[in-house]
Coordinates of C-alpha atoms in Angstrom, one line a residue:
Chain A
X4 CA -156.1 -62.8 59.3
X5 CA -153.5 -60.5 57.5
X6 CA -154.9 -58.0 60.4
X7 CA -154.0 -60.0 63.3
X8 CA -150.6 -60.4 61.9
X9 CA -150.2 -56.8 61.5
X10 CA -151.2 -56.4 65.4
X11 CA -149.2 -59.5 66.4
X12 CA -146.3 -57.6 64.3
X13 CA -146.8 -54.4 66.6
X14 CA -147.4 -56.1 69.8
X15 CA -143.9 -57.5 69.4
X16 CA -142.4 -54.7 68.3
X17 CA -143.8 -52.5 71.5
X18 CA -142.3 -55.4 74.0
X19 CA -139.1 -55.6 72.6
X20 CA -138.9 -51.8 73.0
X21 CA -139.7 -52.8 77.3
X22 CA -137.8 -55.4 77.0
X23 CA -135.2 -53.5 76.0
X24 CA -135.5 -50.6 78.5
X25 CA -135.7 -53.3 81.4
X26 CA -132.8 -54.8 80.2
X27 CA -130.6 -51.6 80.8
X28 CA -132.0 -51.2 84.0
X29 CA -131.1 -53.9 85.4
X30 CA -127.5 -54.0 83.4
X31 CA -127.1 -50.2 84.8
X32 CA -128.8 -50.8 88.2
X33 CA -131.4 -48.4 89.8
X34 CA -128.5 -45.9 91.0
X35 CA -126.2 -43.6 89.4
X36 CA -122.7 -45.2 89.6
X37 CA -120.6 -43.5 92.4
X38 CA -117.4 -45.1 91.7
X39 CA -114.6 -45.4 94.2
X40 CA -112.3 -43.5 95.7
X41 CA -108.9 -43.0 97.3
X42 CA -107.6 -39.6 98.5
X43 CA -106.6 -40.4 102.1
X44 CA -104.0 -43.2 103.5
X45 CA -106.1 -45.6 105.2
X46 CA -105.4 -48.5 107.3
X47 CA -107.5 -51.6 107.9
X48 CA -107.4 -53.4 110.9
X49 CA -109.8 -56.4 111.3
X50 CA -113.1 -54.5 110.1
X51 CA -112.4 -51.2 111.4
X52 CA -110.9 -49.2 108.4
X53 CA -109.8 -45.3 109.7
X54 CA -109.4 -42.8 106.6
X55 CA -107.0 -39.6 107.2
X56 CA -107.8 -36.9 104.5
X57 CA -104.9 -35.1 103.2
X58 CA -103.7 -31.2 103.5
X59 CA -101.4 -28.9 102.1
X60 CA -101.6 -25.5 102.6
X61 CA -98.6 -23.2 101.3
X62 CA -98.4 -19.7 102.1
X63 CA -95.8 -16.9 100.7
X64 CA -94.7 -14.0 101.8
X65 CA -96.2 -10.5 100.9
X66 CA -93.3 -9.2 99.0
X67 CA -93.2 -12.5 96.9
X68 CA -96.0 -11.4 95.3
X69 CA -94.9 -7.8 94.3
X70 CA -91.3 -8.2 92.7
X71 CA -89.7 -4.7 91.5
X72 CA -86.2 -4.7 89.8
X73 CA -85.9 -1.3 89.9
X74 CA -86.2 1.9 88.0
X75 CA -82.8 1.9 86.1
X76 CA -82.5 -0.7 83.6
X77 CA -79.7 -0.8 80.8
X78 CA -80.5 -2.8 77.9
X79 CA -78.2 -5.5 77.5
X80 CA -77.4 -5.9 81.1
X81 CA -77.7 -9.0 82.9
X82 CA -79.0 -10.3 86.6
X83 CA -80.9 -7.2 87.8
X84 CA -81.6 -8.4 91.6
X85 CA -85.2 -8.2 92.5
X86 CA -84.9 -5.4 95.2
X87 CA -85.6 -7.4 97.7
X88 CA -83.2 -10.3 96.7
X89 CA -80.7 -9.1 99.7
X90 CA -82.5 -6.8 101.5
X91 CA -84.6 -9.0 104.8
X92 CA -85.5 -7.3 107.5
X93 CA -85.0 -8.8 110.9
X94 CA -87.5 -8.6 113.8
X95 CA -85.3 -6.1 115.7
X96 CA -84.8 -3.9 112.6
X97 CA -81.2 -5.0 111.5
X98 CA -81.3 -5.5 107.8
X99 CA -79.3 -8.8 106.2
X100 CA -78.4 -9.9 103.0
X101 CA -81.1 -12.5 103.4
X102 CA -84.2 -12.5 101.0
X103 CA -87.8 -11.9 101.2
X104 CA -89.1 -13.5 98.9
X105 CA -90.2 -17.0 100.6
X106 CA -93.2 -19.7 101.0
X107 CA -94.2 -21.8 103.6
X108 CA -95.4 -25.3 104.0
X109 CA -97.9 -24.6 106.9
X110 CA -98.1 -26.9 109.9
X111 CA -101.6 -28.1 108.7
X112 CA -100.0 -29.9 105.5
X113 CA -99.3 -33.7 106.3
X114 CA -97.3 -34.8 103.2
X115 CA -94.1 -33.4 101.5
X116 CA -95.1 -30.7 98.5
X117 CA -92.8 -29.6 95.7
X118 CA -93.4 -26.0 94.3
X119 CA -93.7 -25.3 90.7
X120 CA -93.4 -22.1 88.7
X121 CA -94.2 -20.5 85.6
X122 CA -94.8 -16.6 84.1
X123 CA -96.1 -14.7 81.1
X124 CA -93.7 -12.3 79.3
X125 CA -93.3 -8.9 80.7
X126 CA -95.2 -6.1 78.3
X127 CA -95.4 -2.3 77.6
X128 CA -97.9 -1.9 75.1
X129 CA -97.1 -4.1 71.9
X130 CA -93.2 -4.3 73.6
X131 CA -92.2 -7.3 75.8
X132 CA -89.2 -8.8 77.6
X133 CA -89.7 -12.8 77.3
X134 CA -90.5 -14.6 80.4
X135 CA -87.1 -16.5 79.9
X136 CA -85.4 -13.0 81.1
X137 CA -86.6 -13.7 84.4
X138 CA -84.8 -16.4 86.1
X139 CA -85.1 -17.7 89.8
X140 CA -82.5 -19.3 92.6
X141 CA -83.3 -21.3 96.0
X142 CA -82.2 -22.9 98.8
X143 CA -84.7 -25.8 98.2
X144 CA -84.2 -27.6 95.0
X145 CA -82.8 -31.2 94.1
X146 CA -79.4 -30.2 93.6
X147 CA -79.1 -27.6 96.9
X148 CA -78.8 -27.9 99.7
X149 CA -81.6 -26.6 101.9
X150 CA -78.8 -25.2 104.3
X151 CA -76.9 -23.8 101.5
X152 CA -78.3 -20.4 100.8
X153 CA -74.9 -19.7 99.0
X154 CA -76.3 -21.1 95.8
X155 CA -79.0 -18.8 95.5
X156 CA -77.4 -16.4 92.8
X157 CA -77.4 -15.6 89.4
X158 CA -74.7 -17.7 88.3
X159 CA -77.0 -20.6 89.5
X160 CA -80.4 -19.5 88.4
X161 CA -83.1 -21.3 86.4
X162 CA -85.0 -19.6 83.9
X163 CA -88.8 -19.2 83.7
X164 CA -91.0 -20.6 81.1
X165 CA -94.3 -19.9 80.1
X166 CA -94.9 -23.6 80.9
X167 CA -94.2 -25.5 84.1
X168 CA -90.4 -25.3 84.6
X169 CA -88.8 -29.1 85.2
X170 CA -87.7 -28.3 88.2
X171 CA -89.3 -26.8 90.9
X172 CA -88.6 -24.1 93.1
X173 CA -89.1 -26.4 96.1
X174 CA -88.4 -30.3 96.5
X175 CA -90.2 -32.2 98.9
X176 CA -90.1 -29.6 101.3
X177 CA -91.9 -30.8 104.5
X178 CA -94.7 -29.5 107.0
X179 CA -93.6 -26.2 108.6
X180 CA -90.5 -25.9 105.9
X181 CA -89.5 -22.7 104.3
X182 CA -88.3 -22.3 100.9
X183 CA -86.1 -19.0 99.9
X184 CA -85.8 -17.8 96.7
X185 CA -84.3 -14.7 95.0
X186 CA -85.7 -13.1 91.1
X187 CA -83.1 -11.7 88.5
X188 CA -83.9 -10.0 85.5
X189 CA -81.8 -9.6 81.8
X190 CA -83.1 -7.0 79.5
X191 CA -81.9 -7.9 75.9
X192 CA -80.0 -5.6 73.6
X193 CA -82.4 -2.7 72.1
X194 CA -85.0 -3.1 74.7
X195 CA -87.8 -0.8 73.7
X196 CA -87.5 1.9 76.6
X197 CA -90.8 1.6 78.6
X198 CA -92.3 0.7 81.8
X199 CA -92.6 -3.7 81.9
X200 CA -94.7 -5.8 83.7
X201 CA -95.3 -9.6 84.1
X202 CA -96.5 -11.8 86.5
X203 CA -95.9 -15.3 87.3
X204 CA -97.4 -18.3 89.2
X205 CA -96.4 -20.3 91.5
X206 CA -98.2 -23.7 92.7
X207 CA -97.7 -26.1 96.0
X208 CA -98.5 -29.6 95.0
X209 CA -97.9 -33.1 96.7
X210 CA -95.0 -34.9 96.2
X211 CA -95.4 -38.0 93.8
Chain B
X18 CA -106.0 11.4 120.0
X19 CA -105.2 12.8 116.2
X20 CA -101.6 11.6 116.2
X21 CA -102.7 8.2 117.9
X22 CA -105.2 7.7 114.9
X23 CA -102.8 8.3 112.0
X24 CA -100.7 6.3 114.0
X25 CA -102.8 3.4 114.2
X26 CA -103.8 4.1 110.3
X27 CA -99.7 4.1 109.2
X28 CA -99.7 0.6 111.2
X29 CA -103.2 -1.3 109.8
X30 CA -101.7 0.0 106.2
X31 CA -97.9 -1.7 107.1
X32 CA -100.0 -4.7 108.6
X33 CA -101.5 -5.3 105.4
X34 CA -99.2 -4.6 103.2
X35 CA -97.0 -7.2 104.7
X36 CA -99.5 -10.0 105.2
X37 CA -99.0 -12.5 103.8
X38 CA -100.6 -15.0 101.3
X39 CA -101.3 -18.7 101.3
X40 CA -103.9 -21.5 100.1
X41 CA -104.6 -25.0 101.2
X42 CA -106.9 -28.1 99.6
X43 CA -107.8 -31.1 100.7
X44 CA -107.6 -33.8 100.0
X45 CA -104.5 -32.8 98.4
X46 CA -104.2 -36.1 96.0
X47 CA -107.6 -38.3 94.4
X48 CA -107.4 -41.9 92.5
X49 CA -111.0 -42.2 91.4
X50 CA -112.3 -45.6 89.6
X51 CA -115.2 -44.8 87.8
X52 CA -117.2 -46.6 84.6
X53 CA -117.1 -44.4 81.4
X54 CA -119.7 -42.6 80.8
X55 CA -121.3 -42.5 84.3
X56 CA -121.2 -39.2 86.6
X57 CA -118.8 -38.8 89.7
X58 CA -118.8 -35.8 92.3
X59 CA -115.7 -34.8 94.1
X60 CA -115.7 -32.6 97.1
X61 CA -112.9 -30.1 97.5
X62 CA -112.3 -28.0 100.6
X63 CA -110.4 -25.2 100.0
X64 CA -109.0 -22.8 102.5
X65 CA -107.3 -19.2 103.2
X66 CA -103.9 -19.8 105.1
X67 CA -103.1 -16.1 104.6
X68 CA -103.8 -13.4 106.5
X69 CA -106.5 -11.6 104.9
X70 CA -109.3 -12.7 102.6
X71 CA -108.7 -14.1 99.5
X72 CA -110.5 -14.5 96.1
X73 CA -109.5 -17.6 94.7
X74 CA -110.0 -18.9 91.1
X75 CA -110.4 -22.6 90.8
X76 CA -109.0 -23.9 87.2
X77 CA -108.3 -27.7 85.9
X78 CA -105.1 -28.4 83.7
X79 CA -104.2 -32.2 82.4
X80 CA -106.1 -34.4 80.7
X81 CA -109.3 -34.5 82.8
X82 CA -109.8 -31.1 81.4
X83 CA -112.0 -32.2 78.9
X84 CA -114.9 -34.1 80.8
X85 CA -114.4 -32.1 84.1
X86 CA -116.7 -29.2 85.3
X87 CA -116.3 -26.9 88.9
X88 CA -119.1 -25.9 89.9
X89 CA -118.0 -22.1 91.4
X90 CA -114.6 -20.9 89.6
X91 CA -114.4 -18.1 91.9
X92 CA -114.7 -18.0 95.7
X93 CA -113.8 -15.7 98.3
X94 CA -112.6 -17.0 101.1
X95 CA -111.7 -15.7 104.6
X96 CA -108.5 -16.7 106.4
X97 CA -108.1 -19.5 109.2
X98 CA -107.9 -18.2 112.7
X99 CA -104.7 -18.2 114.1
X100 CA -102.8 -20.5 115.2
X101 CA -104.2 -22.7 112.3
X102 CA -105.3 -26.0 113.2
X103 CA -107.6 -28.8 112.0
X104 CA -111.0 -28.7 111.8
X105 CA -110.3 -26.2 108.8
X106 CA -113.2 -23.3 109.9
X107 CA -113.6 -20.6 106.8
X108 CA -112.8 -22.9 104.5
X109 CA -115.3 -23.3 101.5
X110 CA -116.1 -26.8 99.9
X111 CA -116.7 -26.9 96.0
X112 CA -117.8 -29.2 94.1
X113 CA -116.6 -30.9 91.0
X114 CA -118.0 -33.0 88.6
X115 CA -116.6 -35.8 86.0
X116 CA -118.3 -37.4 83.2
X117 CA -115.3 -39.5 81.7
X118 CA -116.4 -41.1 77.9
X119 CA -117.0 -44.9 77.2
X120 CA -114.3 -46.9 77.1
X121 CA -113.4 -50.6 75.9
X122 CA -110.2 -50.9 78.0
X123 CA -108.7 -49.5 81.1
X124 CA -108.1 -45.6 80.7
X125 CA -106.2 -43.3 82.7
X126 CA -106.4 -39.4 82.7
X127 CA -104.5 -37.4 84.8
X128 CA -104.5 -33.8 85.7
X129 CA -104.7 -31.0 88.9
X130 CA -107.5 -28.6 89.9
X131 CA -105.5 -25.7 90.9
X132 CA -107.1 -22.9 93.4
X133 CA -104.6 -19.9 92.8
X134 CA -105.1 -16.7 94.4
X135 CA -103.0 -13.1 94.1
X136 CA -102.5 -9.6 95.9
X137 CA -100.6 -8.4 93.1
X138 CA -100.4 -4.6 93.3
X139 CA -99.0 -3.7 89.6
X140 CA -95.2 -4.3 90.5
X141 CA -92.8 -5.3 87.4
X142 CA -93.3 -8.5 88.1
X143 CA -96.4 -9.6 90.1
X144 CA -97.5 -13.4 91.5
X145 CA -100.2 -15.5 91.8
X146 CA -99.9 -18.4 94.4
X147 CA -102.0 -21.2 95.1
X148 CA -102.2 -25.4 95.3
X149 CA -102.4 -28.0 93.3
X150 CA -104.5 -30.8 93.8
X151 CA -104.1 -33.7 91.8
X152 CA -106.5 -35.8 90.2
X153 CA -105.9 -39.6 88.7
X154 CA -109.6 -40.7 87.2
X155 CA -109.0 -44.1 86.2
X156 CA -112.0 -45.3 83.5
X157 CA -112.7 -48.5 83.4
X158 CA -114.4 -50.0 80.3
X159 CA -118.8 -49.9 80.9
X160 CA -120.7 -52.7 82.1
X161 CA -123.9 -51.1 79.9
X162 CA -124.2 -51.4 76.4
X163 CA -125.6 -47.7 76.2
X164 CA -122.3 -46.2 77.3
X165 CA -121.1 -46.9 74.1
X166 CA -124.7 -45.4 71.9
X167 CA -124.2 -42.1 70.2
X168 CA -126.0 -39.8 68.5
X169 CA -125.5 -41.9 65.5
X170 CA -126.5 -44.8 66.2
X171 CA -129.6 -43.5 67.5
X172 CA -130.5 -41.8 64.5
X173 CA -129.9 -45.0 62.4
X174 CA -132.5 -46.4 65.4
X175 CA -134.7 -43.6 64.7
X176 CA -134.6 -44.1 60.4
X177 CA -135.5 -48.0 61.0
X178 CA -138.0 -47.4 63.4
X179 CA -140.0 -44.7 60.9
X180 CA -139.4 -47.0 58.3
X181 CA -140.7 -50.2 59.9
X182 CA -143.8 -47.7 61.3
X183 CA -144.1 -47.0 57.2
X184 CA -144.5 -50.6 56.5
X185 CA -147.2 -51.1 58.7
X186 CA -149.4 -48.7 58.1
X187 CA -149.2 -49.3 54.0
X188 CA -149.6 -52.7 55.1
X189 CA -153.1 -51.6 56.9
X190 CA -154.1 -49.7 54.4
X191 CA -153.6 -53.1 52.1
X192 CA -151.1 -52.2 50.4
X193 CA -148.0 -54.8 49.9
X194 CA -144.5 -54.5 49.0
X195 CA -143.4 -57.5 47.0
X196 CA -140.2 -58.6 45.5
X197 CA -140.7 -60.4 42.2
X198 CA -137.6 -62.1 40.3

């Protein structure tokens, strides 16, 4: 008798561990959940439903990727131009007081982008000039004008951070849109004599 | 002939030293629903708008940092013929993957997967350029019970289970437990 109970006992013990097992399969279902997802504008129209993916694609110039302030730097001076700051070259040779230092929203983007920027101090060994040194103007932020390529100076730069800076170096700019932009440099009082160098990034996201 | 090669030499080495440099993804923005604690896969295509080949290093920032994997971080990728247009045609599709935790109400994380790529030649002040493509994973709380078992709980499981399997076989062997006031 006390046998039987003892079996009865692991009988039920060995279905409630199924029971259990089928229970979170069907609770779970047979198929890994996919979830949903929206990365396109869609529109529905009766039951057809047509999805457009979404593209950007920014591309910069050469020389915004290789920034040199020159060979001659005082300590304690302020707003070294990056030599290319005034210094574009037009297609027939002339040279302006136009940068060339740029990026491009290319014609395969469909939505607006903003472009974001940040940098790691510049370093010689155990020296460093902080990233904040380095500042940026250009013709594509909130407060300029995108025609107004007088406001890209010193007087009106923004600093760089090692984080994202709160405002980018382009707003909203659009497909096939170019944003200009010149680099200046301070070198604080009793810089270490040395050869510096940094880098920084730059990053084309949608705009929210 | 001599002078027309140096020539041509002096103007692949001006060519490429003022190409230029560009990156595109798509889709460029995601809003994913998923259940906590179950898998989702994302497909990103990402493409060379420059004008030579590109190594690009894919990277996640934000909050969805913590439960998100890619599968390659590093891809090489040759640029689009020009003029660029759609069908993208050397572009590379990488995969990620998100395992958001259990919930019991209505999360959301938020976050980019950047693919940043850079020529950089050792000026003063070199760049690294790429896109941003942002993620929004909202987690909604789990239908099954088992999101929300951990390790812990399965140990206790495991304790009682041994225990109960203890009782059994003293109980076989005719032995009793009794509780006597």
């Amino acid at each position: 008798m006390k046998r039987g109970v003892s079996n009865a006992v692991v009988l039920l013990f060995i279905l409630a561990i199924l029971s259990v097992l089928i229970f979170r399969d069907s609770f779970t279902g047979g198929d890994s959940f996919s979830g949903g997802i929206t990365g396109a504008a869609s529109s529905q129209i009766s039951n057809l439903t047509a999805t457009v993916q979404t593209f950007i694609a920014c591309t910069w110039s050469n020389d915004a990727l290789n920034v040199a302030f020159g060979i001659t730097l005082n300590p304690g001076s302020t707003g070294y131009n990056g030599t290319l700051n005034y210094n574009a070259t037009l297609g027939n040779g002339t040279v302006t007081n136009g940068t060339m230092y740029n990026a491009t929203l290319d014609t395969l983007s469909n939505v607006n982008v903003n472009i974001t920027i940040n940098g790691s101090n510049l370093t010689s060994g155990a020296n460093r000039i902080g990233i904040q040194n380095v500042s940026w103007a250009s013709n594509y932020t909130a407060f300029v004008n995108a025609s107004n390529t007088t406001q890209m100076t010193y007087a009106n730069a923004t600093r760089i951070n090692e984080t994202t800076n709160a405002y980018p170096v382009a707003v909203n700019l659009s497909s096939g849109a170019t944003a200009h932009f010149r680099f200046f440099l301070d070198i604080p009082s009793g810089q270490v004599a040395a050869s510096y160098t940094g880098n920084y990034t730059m990053l084309c996201s949608q705009t929210t | 002939m001599k002078k027309a090669l140096v020539l041509l030499v002096a103007l692949i080495a001006v060519i490429s030293v003022y190409a230029d440099v560009g990156v595109g993804v798509s889709p460029s923005k995601t809003v994913i629903q998923v259940e906590g604690g179950e898998v989702h896969e994302l497909t990103l295509l990402v493409f060379n708008s420059g004008d030579d080949p590109l190594e690009i290093t894919l990277s996640t920032e934000g909050t969805i940092g913590s439960f998100t994997t890619i599968e390659t971080k590093k891809i090489l990728v040759d640029p689009e013929p020009k003029p660029h247009e759609l069908p993208i045609k050397n572009g590379r599709e990488v995969k990620v993957r998100m395992k958001p935790p259990g919930t019991s109400k209505l999360t959301t994380y938020t976050g980019t997967i950047n693919a940043v790529g850079s020529v950089a030649t050792g000026q003063q002040f070199g760049g690294s350029v790429g896109v941003a493509t942002q993620i929004e994973v909202q987690v909604t709380p789990s239908k099954s019970f088992w999101a929300f078992v951990t390790t812990t709980h399965l140990l206790i499981g495991a304790i009682l289970l041994v225990l109960l399997a203890l009782f059994l076989l003293l109980r076989r062997m005719g032995l009793h437990i009794r509780f006597e006031k």
